[in-house]
CSV table of C-alpha atoms in Angstrom, one decimal:
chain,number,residue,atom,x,y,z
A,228,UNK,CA,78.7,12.4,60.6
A,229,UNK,CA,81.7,10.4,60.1
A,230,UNK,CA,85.5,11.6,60.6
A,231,UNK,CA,86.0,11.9,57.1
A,232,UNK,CA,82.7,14.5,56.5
A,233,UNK,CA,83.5,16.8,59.7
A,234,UNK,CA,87.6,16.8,58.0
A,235,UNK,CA,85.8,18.1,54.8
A,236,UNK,CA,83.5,20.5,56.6
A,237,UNK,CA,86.2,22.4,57.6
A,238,UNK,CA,87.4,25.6,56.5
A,239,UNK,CA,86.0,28.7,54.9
A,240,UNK,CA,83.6,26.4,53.1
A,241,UNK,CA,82.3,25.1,56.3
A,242,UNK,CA,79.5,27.6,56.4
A,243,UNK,CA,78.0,26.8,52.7
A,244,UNK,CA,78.0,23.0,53.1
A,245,UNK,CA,76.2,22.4,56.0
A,246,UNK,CA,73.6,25.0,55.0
A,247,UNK,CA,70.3,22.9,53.4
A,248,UNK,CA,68.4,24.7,50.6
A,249,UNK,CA,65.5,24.9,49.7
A,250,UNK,CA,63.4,25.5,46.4
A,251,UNK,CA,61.1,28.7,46.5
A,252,UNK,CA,59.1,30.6,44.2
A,253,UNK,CA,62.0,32.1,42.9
A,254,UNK,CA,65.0,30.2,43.0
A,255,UNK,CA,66.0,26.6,42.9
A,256,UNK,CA,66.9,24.9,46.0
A,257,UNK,CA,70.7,23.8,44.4
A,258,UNK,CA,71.6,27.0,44.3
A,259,UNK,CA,72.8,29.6,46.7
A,260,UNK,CA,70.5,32.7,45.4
A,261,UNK,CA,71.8,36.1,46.3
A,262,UNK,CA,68.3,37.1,47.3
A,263,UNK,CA,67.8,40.3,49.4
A,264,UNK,CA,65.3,41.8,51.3
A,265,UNK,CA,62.4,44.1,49.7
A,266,UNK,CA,63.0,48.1,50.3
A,267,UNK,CA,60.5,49.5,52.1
A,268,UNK,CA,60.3,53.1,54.4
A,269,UNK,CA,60.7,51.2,57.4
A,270,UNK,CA,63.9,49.3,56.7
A,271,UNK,CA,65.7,51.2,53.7
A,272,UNK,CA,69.4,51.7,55.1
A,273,UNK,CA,70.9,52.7,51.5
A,274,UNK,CA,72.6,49.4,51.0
A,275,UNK,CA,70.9,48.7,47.6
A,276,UNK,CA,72.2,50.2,44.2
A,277,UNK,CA,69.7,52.9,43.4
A,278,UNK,CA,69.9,51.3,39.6
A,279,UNK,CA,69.1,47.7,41.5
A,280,UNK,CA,65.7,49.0,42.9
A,281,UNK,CA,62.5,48.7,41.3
A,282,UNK,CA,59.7,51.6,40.8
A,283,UNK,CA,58.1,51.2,44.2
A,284,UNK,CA,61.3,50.6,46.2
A,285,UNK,CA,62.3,53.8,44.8
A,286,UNK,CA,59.2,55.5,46.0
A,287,UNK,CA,59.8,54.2,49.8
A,288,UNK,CA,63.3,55.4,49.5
A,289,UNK,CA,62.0,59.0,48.1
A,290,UNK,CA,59.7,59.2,50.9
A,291,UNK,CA,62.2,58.3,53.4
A,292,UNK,CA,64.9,60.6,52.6
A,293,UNK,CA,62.2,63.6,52.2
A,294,UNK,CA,61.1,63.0,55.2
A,295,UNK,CA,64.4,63.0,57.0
A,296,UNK,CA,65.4,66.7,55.0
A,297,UNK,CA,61.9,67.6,56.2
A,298,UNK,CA,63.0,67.0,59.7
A,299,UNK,CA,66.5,68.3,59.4
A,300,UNK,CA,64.7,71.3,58.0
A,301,UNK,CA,62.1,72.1,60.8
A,302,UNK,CA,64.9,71.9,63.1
A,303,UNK,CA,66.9,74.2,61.7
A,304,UNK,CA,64.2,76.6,61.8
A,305,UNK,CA,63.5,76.0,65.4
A,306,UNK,CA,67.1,76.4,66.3
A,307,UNK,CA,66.9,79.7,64.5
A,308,UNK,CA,63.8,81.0,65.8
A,309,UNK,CA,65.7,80.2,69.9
A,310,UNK,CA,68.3,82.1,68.6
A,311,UNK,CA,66.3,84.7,67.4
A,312,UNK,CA,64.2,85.0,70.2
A,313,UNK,CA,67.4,84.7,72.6
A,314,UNK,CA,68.9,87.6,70.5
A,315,UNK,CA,66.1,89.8,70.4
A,316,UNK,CA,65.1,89.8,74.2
A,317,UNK,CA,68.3,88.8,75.6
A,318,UNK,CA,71.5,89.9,73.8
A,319,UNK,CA,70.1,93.0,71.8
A,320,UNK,CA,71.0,96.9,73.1
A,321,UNK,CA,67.3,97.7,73.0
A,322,UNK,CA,66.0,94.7,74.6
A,323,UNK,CA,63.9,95.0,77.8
A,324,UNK,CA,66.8,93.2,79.8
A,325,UNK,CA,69.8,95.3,78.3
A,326,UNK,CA,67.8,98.7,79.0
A,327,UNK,CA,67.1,97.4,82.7
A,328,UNK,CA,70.6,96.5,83.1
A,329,UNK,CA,71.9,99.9,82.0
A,330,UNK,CA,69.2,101.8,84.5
A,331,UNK,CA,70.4,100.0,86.9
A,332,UNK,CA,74.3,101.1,86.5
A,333,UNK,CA,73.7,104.4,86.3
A,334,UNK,CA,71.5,104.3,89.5
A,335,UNK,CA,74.5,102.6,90.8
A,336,UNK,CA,77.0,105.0,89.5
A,337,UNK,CA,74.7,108.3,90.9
A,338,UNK,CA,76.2,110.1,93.6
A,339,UNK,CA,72.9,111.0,95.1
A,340,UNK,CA,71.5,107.3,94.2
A,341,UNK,CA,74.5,106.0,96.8
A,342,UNK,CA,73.8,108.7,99.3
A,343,UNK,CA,70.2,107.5,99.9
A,344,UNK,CA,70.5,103.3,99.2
A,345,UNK,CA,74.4,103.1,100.1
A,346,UNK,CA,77.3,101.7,98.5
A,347,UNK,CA,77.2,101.0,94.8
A,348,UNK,CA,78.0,97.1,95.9
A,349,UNK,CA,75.0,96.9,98.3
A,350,UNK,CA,72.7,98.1,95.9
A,351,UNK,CA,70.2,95.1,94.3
A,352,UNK,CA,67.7,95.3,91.9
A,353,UNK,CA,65.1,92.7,91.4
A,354,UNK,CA,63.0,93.8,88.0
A,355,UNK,CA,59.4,93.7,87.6
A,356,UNK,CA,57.4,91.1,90.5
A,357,UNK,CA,56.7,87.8,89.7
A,358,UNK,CA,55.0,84.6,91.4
A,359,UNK,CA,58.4,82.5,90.2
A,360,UNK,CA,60.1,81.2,92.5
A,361,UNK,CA,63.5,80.9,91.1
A,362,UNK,CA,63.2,84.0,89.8
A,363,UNK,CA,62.5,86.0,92.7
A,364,UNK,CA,65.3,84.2,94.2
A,365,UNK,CA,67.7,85.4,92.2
A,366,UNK,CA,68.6,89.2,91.4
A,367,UNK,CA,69.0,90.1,87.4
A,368,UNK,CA,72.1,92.5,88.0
């Protein structure tokens, strides 16, 4: 390339003039064509108009986006079903560990209670036996 080419090359031009084209099925090779890429599940990121896609494009775009609300969906539902389940057997006044928890105040809090298994403050209580180790290890109230 002589000194005169690389002076022309330069600029914001520089890109467009060094670039070789070439003729394809569908454009000409003289011409810059503002091709893009086809739409398809797999690689649809919402850049293209929703006017600018054709029939099947907009199928794969359909299918995408239902399957994302379908997965937004069934996560919602399992986050509600932990917190349902948390509620119910954790948080709730009739649950198995609010009932335990209660017992065991009031067996704390009993005069005769304190009399037989000493102070309030050395009194433990472990719940039902189980063959988990982190669980036995650790008292409920």
């Amino acid at each position: 390339m002589t000194l005169t080419k690389q002076r022309l090359c330069r600029g914001p031009l520089q890109p467009y003039l060094l670039t070789r084209t070439y003729a394809t099925q569908n454009t000409l090779g003289g011409a810059l064509a503002a091709s893009r890429k086809q739409v398809t599940v797999a690689n649809d990121d919402g850049r293209v108009r929703w006017a600018e896609l054709t029939t099947r494009e907009k199928a794969a775009r359909t299918t995408q986006k239902t399957f994302y609300i379908g997965v937004v969906l069934t996560g919602l539902i399992m986050t509600g079903g932990v917190g349902y389940f948390l509620y119910t057997d954790v948080f709730a006044s009739d649950s198995r560990t609010s009932i335990f928890n209660r017992a065991v105040n009031e067996v704390r809090e009993s005069t005769p209670a304190q009399e037989i298994l000493g102070p309030a403050n050395k009194i433990r209580a472990y719940g039902e036996p189980t063959y988990n180790k982190w669980a036995r290890a650790r008292p409920i109230a």
